[in-house]
């Protein structure tokens, strides 16, 4: 963050980090540092200035990297196949950290926008290696933590989108067992760096992500020591009798207005009902008169028919 924004620290090459490891990690021995250099030299050509990286599938990249790593290994299993010892897994993890720093420094030296393709491919490779016991299971989350520390807040948003897209792998039981503390520390550190008034969306997404990853019984989210903020007091205002009387009067007026509105509505309903009844009664009269006229016409027709029959008989 200081290198990208303030320019206070010059881009540090990966060999400088390796010299720091030599001076600070004498207990590991020079053999361990040589293994780190060997693993770094085996994997780095796949990610640094490799034009075929974008076209390689994940399986092709994994097989190529694994072949290069096993060529460096010295230990073999019972069947004669090469395998990584515990120390070599640690050395491979350090080599991936150095490679991540080298990719970031190369972007800084060019001065261009960060190319996240080799970074995300490296993280995917680390997740695949951790699931297949080639790498320590906490290393993918450790690499993500280091990557977030090197980014500005705007760049953290892009890395966090990648992190959300790989949440199923990162939170698998194998990787989450030792990597949960890296995830928790990473998210809390980003929340601490963000501005609460400008980066509210990112803060909310981080909290939702933590609630999705960790259960409700997680110790980091519980107040186990029963420490409460006693300095935060809430003062309640006492209402004056005049204010209470005015509010009661307003409520009474409101209830009266509602009652009057209901009465007017009921009155309009009752006025509509008789008119409809009289209309139905008038239609009934009209129907009865028409039926009486029909009966009279039928009787007259019958009388005329009888007179005609009598005349014919005569």
XYZ file of C-alpha atoms in Angstrom, residues 61-268:
208
model
C -0.849 -25.622 -15.611
C -1.149 -27.942 -12.638
C 0.552 -30.861 -14.386
C 3.366 -28.692 -15.708
C 4.008 -27.083 -12.318
C 3.804 -30.393 -10.478
C 6.305 -31.989 -12.875
C 8.757 -29.142 -12.330
C 8.322 -29.358 -8.549
C 8.779 -33.125 -8.398
C 11.958 -32.834 -10.451
C 13.418 -30.816 -7.591
C 12.256 -33.217 -4.863
C 14.671 -35.762 -3.440
C 12.413 -37.890 -1.258
C 10.566 -40.903 -2.668
C 7.734 -43.002 -1.268
C 7.509 -46.784 -0.886
C 6.491 -47.238 -4.510
C 9.499 -45.299 -5.747
C 7.568 -42.172 -6.748
C 8.796 -38.774 -5.691
C 6.934 -36.933 -2.978
C 7.303 -33.762 -0.952
C 8.425 -33.951 2.633
C 7.071 -31.607 5.291
C 10.105 -29.360 4.965
C 9.757 -29.279 1.191
C 6.084 -28.317 1.490
C 7.122 -25.389 3.697
C 9.821 -24.443 1.191
C 7.299 -24.578 -1.655
C 4.979 -22.292 0.307
C 7.782 -19.748 0.790
C 8.621 -20.012 -2.913
C 5.009 -19.199 -3.875
C 5.068 -16.191 -1.548
C 8.258 -14.969 -3.206
C 6.738 -15.541 -6.634
C 3.646 -13.546 -5.665
C 5.868 -10.658 -4.607
C 7.873 -10.907 -7.798
C 4.750 -10.674 -9.961
C 3.574 -7.627 -8.016
C 6.960 -5.932 -8.258
C 7.117 -6.533 -12.000
C 3.801 -4.694 -12.384
C 5.138 -1.798 -10.322
C 8.338 -1.538 -12.321
C 6.402 -1.357 -15.591
C 4.075 1.262 -14.157
C 1.069 -0.284 -15.887
C -2.197 -1.386 -14.404
C -1.944 -4.579 -12.421
C -2.345 -7.707 -14.513
C -4.236 -10.062 -12.210
C -4.125 -13.028 -14.586
C -0.839 -14.554 -13.314
C -1.773 -13.687 -9.712
C -5.150 -15.418 -9.843
C -3.682 -18.404 -11.736
C -1.049 -18.719 -9.009
C -3.726 -18.673 -6.307
C -5.755 -21.312 -8.141
C -2.640 -23.465 -8.392
C -2.000 -23.078 -4.662
C -5.591 -24.141 -3.872
C -5.238 -27.197 -6.109
C -1.920 -28.154 -4.493
C -3.340 -27.712 -0.997
C -6.274 -30.013 -1.789
C -3.926 -32.711 -3.130
C -1.458 -32.522 -0.185
C 1.324 -31.037 -2.292
C 1.178 -27.816 -0.258
C 0.293 -26.966 3.325
C -3.477 -26.465 3.643
C -3.194 -22.934 5.065
C -0.983 -21.552 2.280
C -3.787 -20.419 -0.129
C -5.370 -18.229 2.550
C -1.918 -17.017 3.596
C -1.192 -15.976 -0.005
C -4.508 -14.135 -0.146
C -3.665 -12.302 3.059
C -0.345 -11.134 1.628
C -2.019 -10.108 -1.628
C -4.586 -7.977 0.199
C -1.815 -6.270 2.163
C -0.159 -5.197 -1.096
C -3.319 -3.685 -2.617
C -5.083 -0.372 -2.264
C -8.731 -0.374 -1.197
C -9.946 -0.071 -4.789
C -7.753 -2.998 -5.809
C -8.914 -4.979 -2.770
C -12.429 -4.886 -4.204
C -11.275 -6.779 -7.310
C -9.309 -9.319 -5.262
C -12.296 -9.774 -2.969
C -14.500 -10.619 -5.973
C -12.013 -13.365 -6.839
C -12.087 -14.534 -3.221
C -15.898 -14.764 -3.293
C -15.796 -16.763 -6.534
C -13.515 -19.338 -4.829
C -15.388 -19.444 -1.519
C -16.361 -23.108 -1.955
C -12.703 -24.129 -2.185
C -11.357 -21.746 0.455
C -13.993 -22.811 2.981
C -13.721 -26.541 2.339
C -13.053 -28.522 5.538
C -9.460 -29.286 4.543
C -8.454 -25.685 3.804
C -10.602 -24.053 6.481
C -9.205 -26.116 9.344
C -5.991 -24.074 9.542
C -6.874 -21.266 7.147
C -9.856 -19.853 9.045
C -7.663 -17.555 11.115
C -6.050 -16.146 7.979
C -9.494 -15.386 6.528
C -10.653 -13.740 9.741
C -7.483 -11.673 10.091
C -7.574 -10.634 6.421
C -11.197 -9.453 6.497
C -10.763 -7.597 9.800
C -7.668 -5.866 8.485
C -9.469 -4.695 5.329
C -12.392 -3.417 7.431
C -9.925 -1.527 9.612
C -8.324 0.095 6.552
C -11.571 1.099 4.855
C -13.345 4.407 5.302
C -16.623 3.816 7.093
C -18.392 6.584 5.144
C -17.090 5.866 1.615
C -16.539 2.097 1.569
C -19.753 0.965 3.208
C -20.531 -1.541 0.438
C -17.170 -3.293 0.798
C -17.483 -3.365 4.598
C -20.949 -4.888 4.333
C -19.778 -7.507 1.829
C -16.898 -8.463 4.116
C -19.212 -8.868 7.112
C -21.658 -10.951 5.055
C -18.741 -13.083 3.847
C -17.577 -13.667 7.435
C -21.093 -14.583 8.535
C -21.275 -17.072 5.649
C -17.905 -18.664 6.429
C -18.063 -18.853 10.218
C -20.931 -20.304 12.283
C -22.819 -18.360 14.919
C -20.909 -20.223 17.620
C -17.543 -18.914 16.387
C -15.523 -17.693 19.358
C -14.335 -14.579 17.553
C -17.932 -13.357 17.314
C -18.907 -14.016 20.926
C -18.480 -11.854 24.005
C -16.862 -14.582 26.093
C -15.434 -12.185 28.686
C -18.821 -10.459 29.180
C -17.250 -7.050 28.601
C -19.845 -4.356 28.086
C -19.431 -0.720 27.193
C -20.672 0.834 30.406
C -19.638 4.294 29.256
C -22.347 4.316 26.590
C -25.449 5.565 28.424
C -28.820 6.333 26.899
C -30.691 9.324 28.302
C -34.488 9.285 28.205
C -36.392 12.565 28.085
C -39.396 13.066 30.396
C -42.475 14.385 28.607
C -44.289 17.391 30.026
C -48.010 17.139 30.969
C -48.897 19.770 28.351
C -47.241 17.739 25.590
C -49.044 14.577 26.686
C -52.415 16.422 26.796
C -51.879 17.831 23.292
C -50.981 14.405 21.918
C -54.072 12.860 23.530
C -56.229 15.617 22.051
C -54.756 14.983 18.610
C -55.477 11.276 18.912
C -59.075 11.949 20.040
C -59.669 14.313 17.098
C -58.239 11.716 14.756
C -60.541 9.026 16.123
C -63.567 11.352 15.795
C -62.692 12.144 12.198
C -62.381 8.441 11.398
C -65.756 7.708 13.041
C -67.446 10.472 11.066
C -65.940 9.190 7.856
C -67.289 5.717 8.589
C -70.776 7.130 9.320
C -70.844 9.044 6.048
C -69.789 5.943 4.160
C -72.519 3.856 5.814
C -75.107 6.532 5.047
C -74.175 6.525 1.376
